C-alpha cells in the first residue's frame, strides 16, 4: 500500500503538490532496477562516445593543475639504489598553474576503448572511494545500531529536545557534518529516520531532512572545512589570469557560510514539516522491509548503565586520539609542517576514527546494557550489517564502471565547457550573469556531482570574466557554492544515492529511486530558489562575504 492509498483510506485529501509527487514516485519506481538503469546508461555512453568522437566533438579551455615538483636524487646510507627527495612545502602546498587544454571525446569502441573496458573493471571498483568509506564506517555504525546504542542516543536526544525543535536540530547537525567529510551520509541520515520514528513521526521524513541537510548544503558550514582549502587555491590561480596581485583568503566566504548554514537549516526544516512529511502520510509499519527488526533495547537500568559505559569508552578513544595528535611530532600530525588539519594523517583518517568511536562505544554499551553477550554476539552484529549491504555493493560495482567509462570519454568536461562558453557569450550584466552561473552549475551538478572537478573547469573561465565586471572572486566562489549543492540529492550519479535507497527500503520495502527523487525534489527546488534569492540579496546589499572580503572589487 502506498502512502497515497493510506492517506485515501484515512479520508485525507491530497493536494496538487502531493498528487504530483505521488505521480513522480510511481513513474520513477516503474523504471527498471537501478543496476539495470546503469547498465543501460553504460550502453548509451559507449554508443554516444563513438558517434561524438566520429564527428570530432571537442572543447578548448583553460584549466588549473598542480605544477610539477622537482626532486633531488640521493642515496640513503648503506644503499646503492637512489631515492628522490622533494621539498616538503612543495608537496604539501603545491603551486598550481594555468594550462590551455583541448579535450576531445574519446570513443569506447576503438581498440584503446575496448581494451579499457576489458582491463579496468577491477581497478574501477577498487578505486571507487565510496565503497571503502561505506564498508569501513559501517563496521562501527552497524555494531552500535545492533547493540542498541543508536536507539538509546536518539531517545536521549528526544528527551532533552523540545518536540518542535527536533527537525531543526537534526538538519543543523546535518549541515555541520561536512566538517567531517562524508560522515554525515553514513551516520546522520540513518539517525534522522530513527529519531523521527521514535516520536511517532514518519521515519522517511527524518531521513529526507537529514539527507537534504548533508547533501544539498555541502559547500557551507560555520567552520572551515577540508574542501575550502582546495577550492580557495583553485580560485587564486584563476584570479592570477586577470590580476596577478590579487588573492583571496581561506575565510573569504566565512560570513556567507555561517549565515547560509542557519538560513538553510530554517528552509529545510520548513520544507520537511510543510511539504515532505504531509506528502508521506501516516507511517504504516507493515510497509517496512520484512526482515527489519528493532535493535536491542534492554531495561531502563541497563540502558543507563550502557550509556555510562559507552561514555567511558568514548573518553578512552578520545584520550588515545589526543595522545596521538597533541604533541608536535605526534603520528597523526603532518610530519613536515606539524599541522593537525592541513594535509595531515588525522584528517585522512576521519572515517576510520568515526568507525573506531562507534565500534568502541557500541561494544561498551552492549556490555553495560547486556545487549551484546560475548564476542560471538558482536561478530554476529557486524555480519548482519554486512549481509544487508550485499545488494548495495553489487550496485556500486555497476556504478563504478559507468563513472569510469563516462570519465574516459571526456563527455562531462566537453559539456561543461560548452555550457560555460555559452554563458560567457550571453553579454548580460553582473547580477544576471551570476544568476546564470548558478543555474549552469546546478545543471552541471547532475552529471558532475563533485565539488572540485566542476570548479577546476569553471574557475579559469568565470573568475576573469567577473573580475572584468568588477565582481570580486569570493563572490563568484559563493555563487558556485549555491549552485553546487541542491542537485546532489536528486542526481542518480550522486555516489550515495544507492545507500539512501537502501535506507529508504528499510521503512518502505517497495521503495525505489522514484521514491527518493519524489521525496527530495521539494528540497532541491525550494533550497535552490531560496538560496539563490538569499545570495542575490546579499550581493545587492553589499554585505562582506568574509573578513576583508567585499562582494565588489575596490
Coordinates of C-alpha atoms in Angstrom, one line a residue:
X1 CA 0.0 0.0 0.0
X2 CA 1.5 3.4 -1.0
X3 CA 1.3 6.5 1.2
X4 CA -1.3 7.9 -1.2
X5 CA -3.6 4.9 -0.7
X6 CA -3.0 5.1 3.0
X7 CA -4.0 8.8 3.0
X8 CA -7.1 8.0 1.0
X9 CA -8.1 5.3 3.5
X10 CA -7.8 7.9 6.2
X11 CA -10.1 10.3 4.3
X12 CA -7.3 12.8 3.8
X13 CA -7.5 15.0 0.7
X14 CA -4.2 15.1 -1.3
X15 CA -3.1 18.5 -2.5
X16 CA -2.0 19.1 -6.1
X17 CA 1.7 19.1 -5.0
X18 CA 1.2 15.8 -3.1
X19 CA -0.5 14.2 -6.1
X20 CA 2.3 15.4 -8.3
X21 CA 4.9 13.9 -6.1
X22 CA 2.9 10.7 -5.9
X23 CA 3.0 10.6 -9.7
X24 CA 6.7 11.2 -9.8
X25 CA 7.2 8.4 -7.3
X26 CA 5.0 5.9 -9.2
X27 CA 6.7 6.8 -12.5
X28 CA 10.2 6.6 -11.0
X29 CA 9.5 3.2 -9.4
X30 CA 8.2 1.8 -12.7
X31 CA 11.6 2.1 -14.3
X32 CA 13.9 -0.9 -14.1
X33 CA 16.1 -1.7 -11.1
X34 CA 18.9 0.9 -10.6
X35 CA 21.5 -1.7 -11.6
X36 CA 19.7 -2.2 -14.9
X37 CA 19.4 1.5 -15.4
X38 CA 23.2 2.0 -15.0
X39 CA 23.8 -1.0 -17.4
X40 CA 21.6 0.8 -20.0
X41 CA 23.5 4.0 -19.3
X42 CA 26.8 2.2 -19.9
X43 CA 25.5 1.1 -23.3
X44 CA 24.3 4.6 -24.1
X45 CA 27.7 6.1 -23.1
X46 CA 29.5 3.6 -25.3
X47 CA 27.3 4.4 -28.4
X48 CA 27.4 8.2 -27.8
X49 CA 31.1 8.2 -27.4
X50 CA 31.6 6.5 -30.7
X51 CA 29.2 8.9 -32.5
X52 CA 30.6 12.1 -30.9
X53 CA 34.2 11.0 -31.5
X54 CA 33.5 10.3 -35.1
X55 CA 32.1 13.8 -35.7
X56 CA 35.1 15.4 -33.9
X57 CA 33.4 17.0 -30.9
X58 CA 36.0 18.7 -28.7
X59 CA 36.4 21.7 -26.4
X60 CA 39.4 24.1 -25.7
X61 CA 39.6 25.8 -22.3
X62 CA 42.0 27.0 -19.6
X63 CA 42.4 24.7 -16.6
X64 CA 44.3 24.8 -13.3
X65 CA 46.5 21.9 -12.2
X66 CA 49.4 21.4 -9.7
X67 CA 52.7 22.5 -11.1
X68 CA 55.5 19.8 -11.4
X69 CA 57.7 19.4 -8.4
X70 CA 61.4 19.0 -8.9
X71 CA 63.1 16.4 -6.7
X72 CA 66.7 15.6 -5.9
X73 CA 68.3 12.2 -6.1
X74 CA 70.1 10.9 -3.0
X75 CA 71.5 7.6 -1.8
X76 CA 70.3 6.5 1.7
X77 CA 73.1 5.4 3.9
X78 CA 74.2 1.9 3.1
X79 CA 72.3 1.6 -0.2
X80 CA 73.2 1.8 -3.8
X81 CA 69.7 2.4 -5.0
X82 CA 68.8 6.1 -5.4
X83 CA 65.8 7.7 -3.8
X84 CA 64.1 11.0 -4.6
X85 CA 63.7 13.8 -2.1
X86 CA 61.1 16.5 -2.6
X87 CA 60.7 19.8 -0.8
X88 CA 58.1 19.4 1.9
X89 CA 56.4 22.7 1.2
X90 CA 56.1 21.9 -2.5
X91 CA 54.5 18.5 -1.7
X92 CA 52.0 19.7 0.9
X93 CA 51.3 23.1 -0.5
X94 CA 51.9 22.6 -4.2
X95 CA 51.8 25.6 -6.6
X96 CA 49.2 25.4 -9.3
X97 CA 49.5 26.6 -12.8
X98 CA 47.1 27.5 -15.6
X99 CA 47.2 25.4 -18.7
X100 CA 45.5 25.6 -22.1
X101 CA 43.9 22.3 -22.9
X102 CA 41.9 20.8 -25.8
X103 CA 39.7 17.9 -24.8
X104 CA 38.1 15.7 -27.4
X105 CA 35.5 12.9 -27.0
X106 CA 37.2 9.5 -26.7
X107 CA 35.4 6.6 -28.2
X108 CA 34.9 3.4 -26.2
X109 CA 34.6 1.4 -29.4
X110 CA 38.1 2.0 -30.6
X111 CA 40.8 -0.6 -29.9
X112 CA 42.0 1.5 -26.9
X113 CA 38.5 1.9 -25.6
X114 CA 37.7 -1.8 -25.8
X115 CA 40.9 -2.6 -24.0
X116 CA 39.9 -0.1 -21.3
X117 CA 36.6 -1.8 -20.8
X118 CA 38.1 -5.2 -20.5
X119 CA 41.1 -4.4 -18.4
X120 CA 39.8 -1.7 -16.0
X121 CA 36.8 -3.4 -14.3
X122 CA 38.6 -4.5 -11.1
X123 CA 40.5 -1.2 -10.8
X124 CA 37.3 0.8 -11.4
X125 CA 35.7 -0.9 -8.4
X126 CA 38.6 -0.9 -6.0
X127 CA 39.4 2.7 -6.7
X128 CA 35.8 3.8 -6.2
X129 CA 36.3 5.5 -2.9
X130 CA 32.8 5.4 -1.6
X131 CA 32.9 1.6 -1.4
X132 CA 35.7 1.6 1.2
X133 CA 34.1 4.5 3.1
X134 CA 30.8 2.7 3.5
X135 CA 32.4 -0.7 4.4
X136 CA 34.8 0.8 7.0
X137 CA 32.3 3.1 8.6
X138 CA 29.5 0.5 8.8
X139 CA 31.7 -1.8 10.9
X140 CA 31.3 0.6 13.8
X141 CA 27.9 2.2 13.0
X142 CA 26.3 -1.2 12.3
X143 CA 27.5 -2.7 15.6
X144 CA 26.4 0.4 17.5
X145 CA 23.0 0.1 16.0
X146 CA 22.6 -3.6 16.7
X147 CA 23.8 -3.1 20.3
X148 CA 21.1 -0.5 20.8
X149 CA 23.4 2.5 21.3
X150 CA 21.9 4.4 18.4
X151 CA 18.4 4.0 19.7
X152 CA 19.5 5.0 23.2
X153 CA 21.2 8.1 22.0
X154 CA 18.1 9.0 20.0
X155 CA 15.9 8.6 23.0
X156 CA 18.2 10.9 25.0
X157 CA 18.1 13.4 22.2
X158 CA 14.3 13.3 22.0
X159 CA 14.1 13.6 25.8
X160 CA 16.1 16.7 26.0
X161 CA 14.9 18.4 22.8
X162 CA 11.6 20.2 22.7
X163 CA 9.4 18.4 20.1
X164 CA 9.1 21.5 17.9
X165 CA 12.9 21.7 17.5
X166 CA 13.7 18.1 16.7
X167 CA 13.7 18.7 12.9
X168 CA 15.8 21.8 13.1
X169 CA 18.4 20.1 15.4
X170 CA 18.8 17.1 13.0
X171 CA 19.0 19.5 10.0
X172 CA 21.6 21.7 11.7
X173 CA 23.7 18.7 12.7
X174 CA 23.5 17.5 9.1
X175 CA 24.8 20.8 7.6
X176 CA 27.6 21.0 10.2
X177 CA 28.6 17.4 9.4
X178 CA 30.5 18.5 6.3
X179 CA 33.5 19.3 8.6
X180 CA 33.9 15.5 8.8
X181 CA 33.7 15.0 5.0
X182 CA 31.3 12.1 4.1
X183 CA 30.5 11.0 7.7
X184 CA 27.1 12.7 7.6
X185 CA 25.8 10.4 4.9
X186 CA 26.7 7.3 6.9
X187 CA 25.8 8.4 10.4
X188 CA 23.3 11.3 10.5
X189 CA 20.9 10.2 7.7
X190 CA 20.1 6.9 9.5
X191 CA 19.9 8.7 12.8
X192 CA 17.3 11.2 11.3
X193 CA 15.0 8.3 10.4
X194 CA 15.3 6.6 13.8
X195 CA 14.8 9.9 15.6
X196 CA 11.5 10.6 13.8
X197 CA 10.3 7.1 14.3
X198 CA 11.0 7.2 18.0
X199 CA 8.5 10.1 18.4
X200 CA 5.8 8.6 16.2
X201 CA 6.7 10.7 13.1
X202 CA 7.3 9.2 9.6
X203 CA 10.9 7.9 9.6
X204 CA 11.3 8.8 5.9
X205 CA 10.7 12.4 6.8
X206 CA 13.6 12.3 9.2
X207 CA 15.7 10.5 6.6
X208 CA 14.8 13.1 3.9
X209 CA 15.5 16.1 6.2
X210 CA 18.9 14.7 7.2
X211 CA 19.8 13.8 3.6
X212 CA 18.8 17.3 2.4
X213 CA 20.9 18.9 5.1
X214 CA 24.0 16.8 4.4
X215 CA 23.8 16.7 0.6
X216 CA 22.2 19.9 -0.6
X217 CA 24.3 22.2 1.6
X218 CA 27.7 20.5 1.4
X219 CA 29.5 23.7 0.4
X220 CA 28.8 25.8 3.6
X221 CA 29.5 25.5 7.3
X222 CA 30.2 27.7 10.3
X223 CA 33.7 26.3 10.3
X224 CA 36.4 26.0 7.6
X225 CA 36.1 22.5 6.0
X226 CA 38.8 20.4 4.2
X227 CA 37.2 21.3 0.8
X228 CA 37.6 25.0 1.4
X229 CA 41.4 24.9 1.2
X230 CA 41.3 23.2 -2.2
X231 CA 38.8 25.4 -3.9
X232 CA 40.4 28.5 -2.5
X233 CA 43.7 27.6 -4.1
X234 CA 42.0 26.8 -7.4
X235 CA 40.3 30.2 -7.2
X236 CA 43.5 32.1 -6.5
X237 CA 45.2 30.5 -9.5
X238 CA 42.3 31.5 -11.7
X239 CA 42.5 35.1 -10.3
X240 CA 46.1 35.4 -11.5
X241 CA 44.8 35.2 -15.0
X242 CA 43.2 38.6 -14.6
X243 CA 45.1 40.2 -11.7
X244 CA 48.4 38.6 -10.6
X245 CA 48.5 40.8 -7.4
X246 CA 45.0 39.7 -6.2
X247 CA 44.3 36.8 -3.9
X248 CA 41.5 35.6 -1.6
X249 CA 41.9 34.1 1.9
X250 CA 40.6 30.8 3.2
X251 CA 37.9 32.7 5.2
X252 CA 36.7 34.7 2.2
X253 CA 33.2 33.1 2.3
X254 CA 33.1 32.6 6.1
X255 CA 30.3 35.1 6.9
X256 CA 28.3 33.9 4.0
X257 CA 28.8 30.3 5.0
X258 CA 27.7 31.0 8.6
X259 CA 24.6 32.9 7.5
X260 CA 23.8 30.3 4.9
X261 CA 24.1 27.5 7.5
X262 CA 21.3 28.9 9.7
X263 CA 19.2 30.2 6.7
X264 CA 19.2 26.7 5.1
X265 CA 18.5 25.0 8.3
X266 CA 15.3 27.0 8.6
X267 CA 14.4 26.4 5.0
X268 CA 15.0 22.7 5.1
X269 CA 13.0 22.4 8.4
X270 CA 10.2 24.3 6.8
X271 CA 10.2 22.1 3.7
X272 CA 10.2 19.0 5.8
X273 CA 7.3 19.9 8.0
X274 CA 5.1 21.7 5.5
X275 CA 5.7 19.7 2.3
X276 CA 7.6 16.4 2.7
X277 CA 6.1 15.0 5.9
X278 CA 2.5 15.7 4.9
X279 CA 3.1 14.1 1.5
X280 CA 4.3 10.9 3.1
X281 CA 1.1 10.5 5.0
X282 CA 0.8 8.2 8.0
X283 CA 3.7 5.8 8.7
X284 CA 2.5 2.2 8.3
X285 CA 5.0 -0.2 10.0
X286 CA 4.0 -3.2 7.9
X287 CA 5.2 -1.4 4.8
X288 CA 8.8 -1.8 6.2
X289 CA 11.1 -4.5 4.9
X290 CA 10.0 -7.9 6.2
X291 CA 13.4 -8.6 7.8
X292 CA 13.6 -5.2 9.6
X293 CA 14.0 -5.8 13.3
X294 CA 14.2 -3.3 16.1
X295 CA 17.6 -3.1 17.7
X296 CA 18.1 -4.4 21.2
X297 CA 16.8 -2.0 23.8
X298 CA 17.2 -3.6 27.2
X299 CA 15.8 -2.4 30.5
X300 CA 15.9 1.3 31.6
X301 CA 18.5 0.4 34.2
X302 CA 20.6 -1.5 31.6
X303 CA 20.3 1.4 29.1
X304 CA 21.5 3.9 31.7
X305 CA 24.4 1.6 32.6
X306 CA 25.2 1.0 28.9
X307 CA 25.3 4.8 28.2
X308 CA 27.6 5.3 31.1
X309 CA 30.0 2.6 29.9
X310 CA 29.7 4.0 26.3
X311 CA 30.8 7.4 27.7
X312 CA 33.8 5.7 29.4
X313 CA 34.7 4.1 26.0
X314 CA 34.3 7.4 24.2
X315 CA 36.6 9.1 26.7
X316 CA 39.1 6.3 26.3
X317 CA 39.2 6.7 22.5
X318 CA 39.4 10.5 22.7
X319 CA 42.3 10.1 25.1
X320 CA 44.2 7.9 22.7
X321 CA 43.5 10.4 19.8
X322 CA 44.8 13.2 21.9
X323 CA 48.0 11.3 22.7
X324 CA 48.4 10.6 19.0
X325 CA 47.9 14.2 17.9
X326 CA 48.6 16.7 20.7
X327 CA 52.4 16.7 20.6
X328 CA 54.3 18.5 17.8
X329 CA 55.8 15.2 16.4
X330 CA 52.7 13.1 17.1
X331 CA 51.9 10.4 14.5
X332 CA 48.6 12.0 13.4
X333 CA 50.2 15.4 12.6
X334 CA 51.7 16.4 9.3
X335 CA 55.3 15.2 9.8
X336 CA 56.7 18.1 7.7
X337 CA 54.7 21.1 8.9
X338 CA 53.4 19.9 12.3
X339 CA 49.8 20.8 11.3
X340 CA 47.0 18.7 12.7
X341 CA 44.5 19.8 10.0
X342 CA 46.4 20.8 6.9
X343 CA 47.1 17.6 4.8
X344 CA 47.6 15.6 7.9
X345 CA 47.1 11.8 8.8
X346 CA 44.4 13.0 11.3
X347 CA 42.2 14.5 8.5
X348 CA 42.9 11.5 6.2
X349 CA 41.8 9.1 9.0
X350 CA 38.4 10.7 9.9
X351 CA 36.4 7.8 8.6
X352 CA 38.5 5.3 10.5
X353 CA 38.2 7.4 13.6
X354 CA 34.4 7.5 13.3
X355 CA 34.3 3.8 12.9
X356 CA 36.5 3.4 15.9
X357 CA 34.4 5.7 18.0
X358 CA 31.2 3.8 17.2
X359 CA 32.8 0.4 17.5
X360 CA 34.3 1.0 20.9
X361 CA 31.2 2.8 22.3
X362 CA 28.9 0.2 20.8
X363 CA 30.9 -2.6 22.4
X364 CA 30.9 -0.8 25.8
X365 CA 27.2 0.0 25.5
X366 CA 26.4 -3.7 24.6
X367 CA 28.4 -4.9 27.6
X368 CA 26.9 -2.5 30.0
X369 CA 23.3 -2.9 28.8
X370 CA 23.7 -6.7 28.4
X371 CA 22.5 -6.4 24.7
X372 CA 25.8 -8.0 23.4
X373 CA 26.8 -11.1 25.3
X374 CA 30.3 -12.1 24.2
X375 CA 32.4 -11.8 21.1
X376 CA 30.1 -14.1 19.1
X377 CA 27.3 -11.6 19.5
X378 CA 29.5 -8.7 18.4
X379 CA 30.6 -10.6 15.3
X380 CA 27.0 -11.5 14.6
X381 CA 26.0 -7.9 14.7
X382 CA 28.8 -6.8 12.3
X383 CA 28.0 -9.8 10.0
X384 CA 24.3 -8.9 9.9
X385 CA 25.2 -5.3 8.9
X386 CA 27.4 -6.5 6.0
X387 CA 24.8 -9.0 4.9
X388 CA 22.4 -6.2 4.4
X389 CA 24.9 -4.4 2.2
X390 CA 25.2 -7.1 -0.5
X391 CA 22.8 -5.5 -3.0
X392 CA 24.4 -2.1 -2.4
X393 CA 27.9 -3.4 -3.1
X394 CA 26.7 -5.0 -6.4
X395 CA 25.1 -1.8 -7.4
X396 CA 28.2 0.2 -6.6
X397 CA 30.2 -2.2 -8.8
X398 CA 28.0 -1.3 -11.8
X399 CA 28.1 2.4 -10.9
X400 CA 31.9 2.4 -10.7
X401 CA 32.1 1.0 -14.2
X402 CA 29.7 3.6 -15.5
X403 CA 31.5 6.5 -13.9
X404 CA 34.9 5.2 -15.2
X405 CA 33.6 4.8 -18.8
X406 CA 31.9 8.2 -18.7
X407 CA 35.1 9.9 -17.4
X408 CA 37.1 8.0 -20.1
X409 CA 35.0 9.6 -22.9
X410 CA 35.6 13.2 -21.6
X411 CA 31.9 14.0 -22.3
X412 CA 31.4 15.7 -18.9
X413 CA 34.3 18.1 -19.5
X414 CA 33.2 18.9 -23.0
X415 CA 29.6 19.6 -21.9
X416 CA 30.8 21.8 -19.0
X417 CA 33.0 23.9 -21.3
X418 CA 30.3 24.3 -23.9
X419 CA 27.8 25.5 -21.3
X420 CA 30.3 27.8 -19.8
X421 CA 31.2 29.3 -23.2
X422 CA 27.5 29.9 -23.9
X423 CA 27.0 31.7 -20.7
X424 CA 30.1 33.8 -21.2
X425 CA 28.9 34.9 -24.7
X426 CA 25.5 35.9 -23.2
X427 CA 26.7 39.5 -22.7
X428 CA 24.5 40.4 -19.7
X429 CA 25.0 42.4 -16.5
X430 CA 26.8 41.1 -13.4
X431 CA 23.6 40.2 -11.5
X432 CA 22.1 38.2 -14.4
X433 CA 25.4 36.6 -15.2
X434 CA 25.7 35.5 -11.5
X435 CA 22.2 34.0 -11.7
X436 CA 23.1 32.3 -15.0
X437 CA 26.3 31.0 -13.5
X438 CA 24.4 29.4 -10.5
X439 CA 21.9 27.8 -12.9
X440 CA 24.6 26.4 -15.1
X441 CA 26.3 25.0 -12.0
X442 CA 23.0 23.4 -11.0
X443 CA 22.6 21.7 -14.4
X444 CA 26.2 20.5 -14.5
X445 CA 25.9 19.1 -11.0
X446 CA 23.6 16.4 -12.5
X447 CA 26.5 14.8 -14.3
X448 CA 29.4 16.1 -12.3
X449 CA 28.3 16.0 -8.6
X450 CA 31.8 16.6 -7.2
X451 CA 32.7 20.0 -5.8
X452 CA 36.3 20.2 -7.1
X453 CA 36.1 18.9 -10.7
X454 CA 33.5 21.4 -11.8
X455 CA 35.3 24.3 -10.1
X456 CA 38.6 23.3 -11.8
X457 CA 36.8 23.9 -15.1
X458 CA 34.7 26.9 -14.2
X459 CA 37.1 29.0 -12.2
X460 CA 39.6 29.8 -15.1
X461 CA 36.6 30.7 -17.3
X462 CA 34.4 32.8 -14.9
X463 CA 36.7 34.3 -12.4
X464 CA 38.5 36.6 -15.0
X465 CA 35.1 37.4 -16.6
X466 CA 33.6 38.6 -13.4
X467 CA 36.7 40.5 -12.4
X468 CA 36.4 42.5 -15.6
X469 CA 32.8 43.3 -14.4
X470 CA 34.1 44.4 -11.0
X471 CA 32.8 41.4 -9.2
X472 CA 35.2 40.0 -6.5
X473 CA 36.4 36.4 -6.9
X474 CA 35.0 35.5 -3.5
X475 CA 31.5 36.5 -4.8
X476 CA 31.9 34.1 -7.7
X477 CA 33.0 31.3 -5.3
X478 CA 30.0 32.0 -3.1
X479 CA 27.7 31.8 -6.2
X480 CA 29.3 28.4 -7.0
X481 CA 28.6 27.1 -3.5
X482 CA 24.9 28.0 -4.1
X483 CA 24.7 26.1 -7.4
X484 CA 26.8 23.1 -6.3
X485 CA 24.7 21.5 -3.6
X486 CA 20.9 21.3 -4.3
X487 CA 21.1 18.9 -7.2
X488 CA 23.2 16.4 -5.2
X489 CA 20.2 14.9 -3.6
X490 CA 18.3 14.0 -6.8
X491 CA 21.0 13.2 -9.3
X492 CA 21.5 9.4 -9.9
X493 CA 25.2 10.0 -10.3
X494 CA 25.5 11.0 -6.6
X495 CA 27.5 8.1 -5.2
X496 CA 25.4 7.8 -2.0
X497 CA 22.0 7.6 -3.8
X498 CA 22.1 3.7 -3.7
X499 CA 22.8 3.9 0.0
X500 CA 19.9 6.2 0.5
X501 CA 17.6 3.9 -1.5
X502 CA 18.7 1.0 0.8
X503 CA 17.9 3.0 3.9
X504 CA 14.5 4.0 2.4
X505 CA 13.6 0.4 1.8
X506 CA 14.1 -0.3 5.5
X507 CA 10.9 1.7 6.1
X508 CA 9.1 1.1 2.8
X509 CA 10.1 -2.2 1.2
X510 CA 8.8 -1.3 -2.3
X511 CA 10.7 2.0 -2.4
X512 CA 13.0 2.7 -5.3
X513 CA 14.8 5.6 -7.0
X514 CA 11.5 7.2 -7.7
X515 CA 10.6 7.2 -4.1
X516 CA 13.8 9.0 -3.2
X517 CA 13.6 11.5 -6.1
X518 CA 10.0 12.4 -5.4
X519 CA 10.8 12.8 -1.7
X520 CA 13.8 15.0 -2.2
X521 CA 12.6 17.1 -5.2
X522 CA 10.8 19.7 -3.0
X523 CA 14.1 20.3 -1.2
X524 CA 16.0 20.7 -4.4
X525 CA 13.6 23.2 -5.9
X526 CA 13.0 25.3 -2.7
X527 CA 16.6 25.2 -1.4
X528 CA 17.9 26.2 -4.9
X529 CA 15.3 29.0 -5.3
X530 CA 15.5 30.5 -1.8
X531 CA 19.3 30.2 -1.5
X532 CA 19.7 32.0 -4.9
X533 CA 17.5 34.8 -3.7
X534 CA 19.4 34.9 -0.4
X535 CA 22.7 35.2 -2.4
X536 CA 21.4 37.9 -4.7
X537 CA 20.0 39.9 -1.8
X538 CA 23.4 39.6 0.0
X539 CA 25.2 40.7 -3.2
X540 CA 22.9 43.7 -3.8
X541 CA 23.2 44.8 -0.2
X542 CA 27.0 44.7 -0.5
X543 CA 27.5 42.7 2.7
X544 CA 31.1 41.4 3.1
X545 CA 31.3 37.6 2.4
X546 CA 34.1 37.1 4.9
X547 CA 36.8 39.1 6.8
X548 CA 38.1 41.7 4.4
X549 CA 36.1 40.1 1.5
X550 CA 33.7 42.6 -0.1
X551 CA 31.3 41.5 -2.9
X552 CA 32.8 44.0 -5.3
X553 CA 36.4 44.8 -6.1
X554 CA 37.7 48.1 -4.7

